[in-house]
PDB file of C-alpha atoms in Angstrom:
ATOM      1  CA  UNK A   1     257.241  69.004 -34.122  1.00  0.00           C
ATOM      2  CA  UNK A   2     253.715  70.496 -33.001  1.00  0.00           C
ATOM      3  CA  UNK A   3     253.052  72.567 -29.935  1.00  0.00           C
ATOM      4  CA  UNK A   4     251.691  70.255 -27.736  1.00  0.00           C
ATOM      5  CA  UNK A   5     255.309  68.322 -27.433  1.00  0.00           C
ATOM      6  CA  UNK A   6     257.053  70.781 -24.773  1.00  0.00           C
ATOM      7  CA  UNK A   7     253.818  70.317 -22.660  1.00  0.00           C
ATOM      8  CA  UNK A   8     253.853  66.946 -22.981  1.00  0.00           C
ATOM      9  CA  UNK A   9     257.599  66.873 -22.030  1.00  0.00           C
ATOM     10  CA  UNK A  10     256.816  68.992 -18.781  1.00  0.00           C
ATOM     11  CA  UNK A  11     254.402  66.541 -17.931  1.00  0.00           C
ATOM     12  CA  UNK A  12     257.035  63.693 -18.240  1.00  0.00           C
ATOM     13  CA  UNK A  13     259.703  65.692 -16.691  1.00  0.00           C
ATOM     14  CA  UNK A  14     257.036  65.964 -13.253  1.00  0.00           C
ATOM     15  CA  UNK A  15     256.060  62.590 -13.339  1.00  0.00           C
ATOM     16  CA  UNK A  16     252.398  63.210 -14.168  1.00  0.00           C
ATOM     17  CA  UNK A  17     249.725  61.952 -16.588  1.00  0.00           C
ATOM     18  CA  UNK A  18     247.274  63.776 -18.190  1.00  0.00           C
ATOM     19  CA  UNK A  19     243.379  63.606 -18.963  1.00  0.00           C
ATOM     20  CA  UNK A  20     241.297  65.395 -21.248  1.00  0.00           C
ATOM     21  CA  UNK A  21     237.559  66.599 -21.795  1.00  0.00           C
ATOM     22  CA  UNK A  22     236.402  67.868 -24.754  1.00  0.00           C
ATOM     23  CA  UNK A  23     233.635  69.551 -25.841  1.00  0.00           C
ATOM     24  CA  UNK A  24     233.544  72.160 -28.782  1.00  0.00           C
ATOM     25  CA  UNK A  25     236.695  70.509 -29.947  1.00  0.00           C
ATOM     26  CA  UNK A  26     235.278  67.159 -30.539  1.00  0.00           C
ATOM     27  CA  UNK A  27     238.590  65.323 -29.890  1.00  0.00           C
ATOM     28  CA  UNK A  28     240.632  67.797 -31.936  1.00  0.00           C
ATOM     29  CA  UNK A  29     243.014  68.336 -28.464  1.00  0.00           C
ATOM     30  CA  UNK A  30     243.483  64.558 -28.163  1.00  0.00           C
ATOM     31  CA  UNK A  31     244.689  64.060 -31.911  1.00  0.00           C
ATOM     32  CA  UNK A  32     246.690  66.695 -31.502  1.00  0.00           C
ATOM     33  CA  UNK A  33     248.496  66.095 -28.254  1.00  0.00           C
ATOM     34  CA  UNK A  34     248.781  62.270 -29.644  1.00  0.00           C
ATOM     35  CA  UNK A  35     250.630  63.323 -32.765  1.00  0.00           C
ATOM     36  CA  UNK A  36     253.349  63.930 -30.867  1.00  0.00           C
ATOM     37  CA  UNK A  37     255.360  60.691 -30.392  1.00  0.00           C
ATOM     38  CA  UNK A  38     255.792  59.290 -27.151  1.00  0.00           C
ATOM     39  CA  UNK A  39     252.422  60.887 -26.221  1.00  0.00           C
ATOM     40  CA  UNK A  40     251.577  57.645 -24.408  1.00  0.00           C
ATOM     41  CA  UNK A  41     253.733  58.110 -21.802  1.00  0.00           C
ATOM     42  CA  UNK A  42     251.762  60.355 -20.058  1.00  0.00           C
ATOM     43  CA  UNK A  43     248.711  60.838 -21.600  1.00  0.00           C
ATOM     44  CA  UNK A  44     245.937  58.291 -20.065  1.00  0.00           C
ATOM     45  CA  UNK A  45     242.955  59.170 -22.154  1.00  0.00           C
ATOM     46  CA  UNK A  46     240.539  61.590 -23.325  1.00  0.00           C
ATOM     47  CA  UNK A  47     236.640  61.913 -23.387  1.00  0.00           C
ATOM     48  CA  UNK A  48     234.487  63.968 -25.726  1.00  0.00           C
ATOM     49  CA  UNK A  49     231.605  65.355 -23.794  1.00  0.00           C
ATOM     50  CA  UNK A  50     229.422  67.228 -26.407  1.00  0.00           C
ATOM     51  CA  UNK A  51     226.097  66.481 -25.156  1.00  0.00           C
ATOM     52  CA  UNK A  52     225.565  68.477 -21.634  1.00  0.00           C
ATOM     53  CA  UNK A  53     224.405  65.411 -19.998  1.00  0.00           C
ATOM     54  CA  UNK A  54     227.086  63.838 -20.228  1.00  0.00           C
ATOM     55  CA  UNK A  55     229.269  66.432 -18.791  1.00  0.00           C
ATOM     56  CA  UNK A  56     227.148  65.542 -16.006  1.00  0.00           C
ATOM     57  CA  UNK A  57     226.824  61.636 -16.159  1.00  0.00           C
ATOM     58  CA  UNK A  58     230.149  61.051 -17.215  1.00  0.00           C
ATOM     59  CA  UNK A  59     232.465  63.948 -15.780  1.00  0.00           C
ATOM     60  CA  UNK A  60     230.467  64.798 -12.461  1.00  0.00           C
ATOM     61  CA  UNK A  61     229.882  68.367 -13.101  1.00  0.00           C
ATOM     62  CA  UNK A  62     227.157  70.031 -10.711  1.00  0.00           C
ATOM     63  CA  UNK A  63     223.730  69.524 -12.238  1.00  0.00           C
ATOM     64  CA  UNK A  64     222.378  72.525 -10.839  1.00  0.00           C
ATOM     65  CA  UNK A  65     225.301  74.582 -12.624  1.00  0.00           C
ATOM     66  CA  UNK A  66     224.637  73.368 -15.610  1.00  0.00           C
ATOM     67  CA  UNK A  67     220.612  74.117 -15.067  1.00  0.00           C
ATOM     68  CA  UNK A  68     221.401  77.337 -13.907  1.00  0.00           C
ATOM     69  CA  UNK A  69     224.467  78.625 -16.252  1.00  0.00           C
ATOM     70  CA  UNK A  70     224.404  75.982 -19.321  1.00  0.00           C
ATOM     71  CA  UNK A  71     227.510  74.235 -20.305  1.00  0.00           C
ATOM     72  CA  UNK A  72     229.676  76.952 -21.607  1.00  0.00           C
ATOM     73  CA  UNK A  73     230.598  78.275 -18.016  1.00  0.00           C
ATOM     74  CA  UNK A  74     234.051  78.703 -16.522  1.00  0.00           C
ATOM     75  CA  UNK A  75     233.098  76.590 -13.538  1.00  0.00           C
ATOM     76  CA  UNK A  76     232.085  74.234 -16.164  1.00  0.00           C
ATOM     77  CA  UNK A  77     235.179  73.852 -17.466  1.00  0.00           C
ATOM     78  CA  UNK A  78     236.836  73.355 -14.120  1.00  0.00           C
ATOM     79  CA  UNK A  79     234.627  70.561 -12.858  1.00  0.00           C
ATOM     80  CA  UNK A  80     234.905  68.774 -16.710  1.00  0.00           C
ATOM     81  CA  UNK A  81     238.915  69.116 -16.212  1.00  0.00           C
ATOM     82  CA  UNK A  82     238.866  67.710 -12.606  1.00  0.00           C
ATOM     83  CA  UNK A  83     236.141  65.234 -13.493  1.00  0.00           C
ATOM     84  CA  UNK A  84     237.998  63.528 -16.450  1.00  0.00           C
ATOM     85  CA  UNK A  85     240.674  62.976 -14.120  1.00  0.00           C
ATOM     86  CA  UNK A  86     238.623  60.157 -12.192  1.00  0.00           C
ATOM     87  CA  UNK A  87     237.221  59.224 -15.794  1.00  0.00           C
ATOM     88  CA  UNK A  88     240.602  58.424 -17.246  1.00  0.00           C
ATOM     89  CA  UNK A  89     241.694  56.609 -14.201  1.00  0.00           C
ATOM     90  CA  UNK A  90     243.865  53.417 -14.744  1.00  0.00           C
ATOM     91  CA  UNK A  91     244.433  50.658 -11.882  1.00  0.00           C
ATOM     92  CA  UNK A  92     242.558  52.896 -10.046  1.00  0.00           C
ATOM     93  CA  UNK A  93     244.777  56.056 -10.608  1.00  0.00           C
ATOM     94  CA  UNK A  94     243.266  59.227 -11.586  1.00  0.00           C
ATOM     95  CA  UNK A  95     245.204  61.418 -14.087  1.00  0.00           C
ATOM     96  CA  UNK A  96     247.203  63.867 -12.004  1.00  0.00           C
ATOM     97  CA  UNK A  97     246.321  66.771 -14.716  1.00  0.00           C
ATOM     98  CA  UNK A  98     242.841  67.552 -16.167  1.00  0.00           C
ATOM     99  CA  UNK A  99     242.072  69.553 -19.163  1.00  0.00           C
ATOM    100  CA  UNK A 100     239.063  70.780 -20.735  1.00  0.00           C
ATOM    101  CA  UNK A 101     237.135  72.395 -23.279  1.00  0.00           C
ATOM    102  CA  UNK A 102     233.975  74.166 -23.428  1.00  0.00           C
ATOM    103  CA  UNK A 103     232.333  76.383 -25.720  1.00  0.00           C
ATOM    104  CA  UNK A 104     230.841  77.710 -28.680  1.00  0.00           C
ATOM    105  CA  UNK A 105     232.007  77.028 -32.359  1.00  0.00           C
ATOM    106  CA  UNK A 106     228.636  78.313 -33.871  1.00  0.00           C
ATOM    107  CA  UNK A 107     227.454  79.091 -36.423  1.00  0.00           C
ATOM    108  CA  UNK A 108     224.715  79.578 -34.032  1.00  0.00           C
ATOM    109  CA  UNK A 109     224.494  79.888 -30.049  1.00  0.00           C
ATOM    110  CA  UNK A 110     221.528  77.576 -28.385  1.00  0.00           C
ATOM    111  CA  UNK A 111     222.023  79.744 -24.940  1.00  0.00           C
ATOM    112  CA  UNK A 112     222.731  83.243 -26.294  1.00  0.00           C
ATOM    113  CA  UNK A 113     226.534  83.650 -25.780  1.00  0.00           C
ATOM    114  CA  UNK A 114     228.666  85.158 -28.548  1.00  0.00           C
ATOM    115  CA  UNK A 115     229.854  82.615 -30.794  1.00  0.00           C
ATOM    116  CA  UNK A 116     233.382  82.402 -29.934  1.00  0.00           C
ATOM    117  CA  UNK A 117     233.176  81.961 -26.099  1.00  0.00           C
ATOM    118  CA  UNK A 118     235.378  79.321 -24.996  1.00  0.00           C
ATOM    119  CA  UNK A 119     236.389  78.306 -21.533  1.00  0.00           C
ATOM    120  CA  UNK A 120     239.431  76.383 -20.755  1.00  0.00           C
ATOM    121  CA  UNK A 121     239.846  74.416 -17.404  1.00  0.00           C
ATOM    122  CA  UNK A 122     243.380  72.943 -16.177  1.00  0.00           C
ATOM    123  CA  UNK A 123     243.255  71.215 -12.650  1.00  0.00           C
ATOM    124  CA  UNK A 124     246.861  69.883 -11.078  1.00  0.00           C
ATOM    125  CA  UNK A 125     247.927  68.382  -8.189  1.00  0.00           C
ATOM    126  CA  UNK A 126     248.948  71.662  -7.385  1.00  0.00           C
ATOM    127  CA  UNK A 127     246.668  74.463  -8.813  1.00  0.00           C
ATOM    128  CA  UNK A 128     243.441  74.932 -10.804  1.00  0.00           C
ATOM    129  CA  UNK A 129     242.647  77.821 -13.238  1.00  0.00           C
ATOM    130  CA  UNK A 130     240.224  78.826 -15.801  1.00  0.00           C
ATOM    131  CA  UNK A 131     240.609  80.837 -18.808  1.00  0.00           C
ATOM    132  CA  UNK A 132     238.082  82.901 -20.821  1.00  0.00           C
ATOM    133  CA  UNK A 133     238.465  83.416 -24.445  1.00  0.00           C
ATOM    134  CA  UNK A 134     236.648  85.324 -26.988  1.00  0.00           C
ATOM    135  CA  UNK A 135     237.191  83.958 -30.439  1.00  0.00           C
ATOM    136  CA  UNK A 136     236.466  85.279 -33.916  1.00  0.00           C
ATOM    137  CA  UNK A 137     236.234  83.235 -37.249  1.00  0.00           C
ATOM    138  CA  UNK A 138     234.273  80.182 -38.821  1.00  0.00           C
ATOM    139  CA  UNK A 139     233.531  77.172 -36.710  1.00  0.00           C
ATOM    140  CA  UNK A 140     236.582  75.379 -38.034  1.00  0.00           C
ATOM    141  CA  UNK A 141     238.831  78.192 -36.923  1.00  0.00           C
ATOM    142  CA  UNK A 142     237.318  78.753 -33.633  1.00  0.00           C
ATOM    143  CA  UNK A 143     237.622  75.438 -32.858  1.00  0.00           C
ATOM    144  CA  UNK A 144     241.742  75.175 -34.122  1.00  0.00           C
ATOM    145  CA  UNK A 145     242.251  78.512 -31.863  1.00  0.00           C
ATOM    146  CA  UNK A 146     240.787  76.763 -29.079  1.00  0.00           C
ATOM    147  CA  UNK A 147     242.931  73.885 -29.301  1.00  0.00           C
ATOM    148  CA  UNK A 148     245.779  75.924 -29.487  1.00  0.00           C
ATOM    149  CA  UNK A 149     244.624  77.920 -26.518  1.00  0.00           C
ATOM    150  CA  UNK A 150     244.220  74.995 -24.453  1.00  0.00           C
ATOM    151  CA  UNK A 151     248.025  73.631 -24.875  1.00  0.00           C
ATOM    152  CA  UNK A 152     249.349  76.844 -24.659  1.00  0.00           C
ATOM    153  CA  UNK A 153     247.072  77.131 -21.301  1.00  0.00           C
ATOM    154  CA  UNK A 154     248.342  73.786 -19.934  1.00  0.00           C
ATOM    155  CA  UNK A 155     252.196  74.970 -20.713  1.00  0.00           C
ATOM    156  CA  UNK A 156     251.365  77.901 -19.111  1.00  0.00           C
ATOM    157  CA  UNK A 157     250.172  75.917 -15.714  1.00  0.00           C
ATOM    158  CA  UNK A 158     252.695  73.519 -15.773  1.00  0.00           C
ATOM    159  CA  UNK A 159     255.299  76.306 -15.783  1.00  0.00           C
ATOM    160  CA  UNK A 160     254.170  78.178 -13.077  1.00  0.00           C
TER     161      UNK A 160
END
C-alpha cells in the first residue's frame, strides 16, 4: 500500500475531490496517487505546468508575482494549488482540494536559489497552506522526496 492511500481515503471520507499541479515533479505525484486502486473516486486530474508561463496561462498564477520572484516561491505554490482546482473542473465543478509542487531539482539553479528548494501548496475548502523544504541529494532523490512530502502535507492538512 502506497503512502497516498490514507490521504485518498480521507478525501473520500469527506466527499472531496482533488486536483494536482506539478512543476519539478513532472507528473510523479499524480502517478503515485493513481497507483492506489480506487483513486479515480476522488482524483479529477493533474496539470504538469513545467514551464513558468504555463503556471500563469493555465493555472492563473499572477504574472507580477512570477516576474518579481520566479516560479519557486510559496505564493506561487498556493496560487498553483488554487488554480488547478478550476483547471480540472468536471461538469463545471472545480475540485475541492488543490495541491501543488514547485521547486528546483537541479543539477543547476536557474535563478540562484539552492538546488533542493521546494514549496508545496495545499488549498481546501477550509484551509490554505504552503510548506517549504530544502531537500538534499541528486535530481531523482529531490523529486522523490518532494512527492513523499506532498502526500504527507496533504494528509496532515486533511487531518487538521
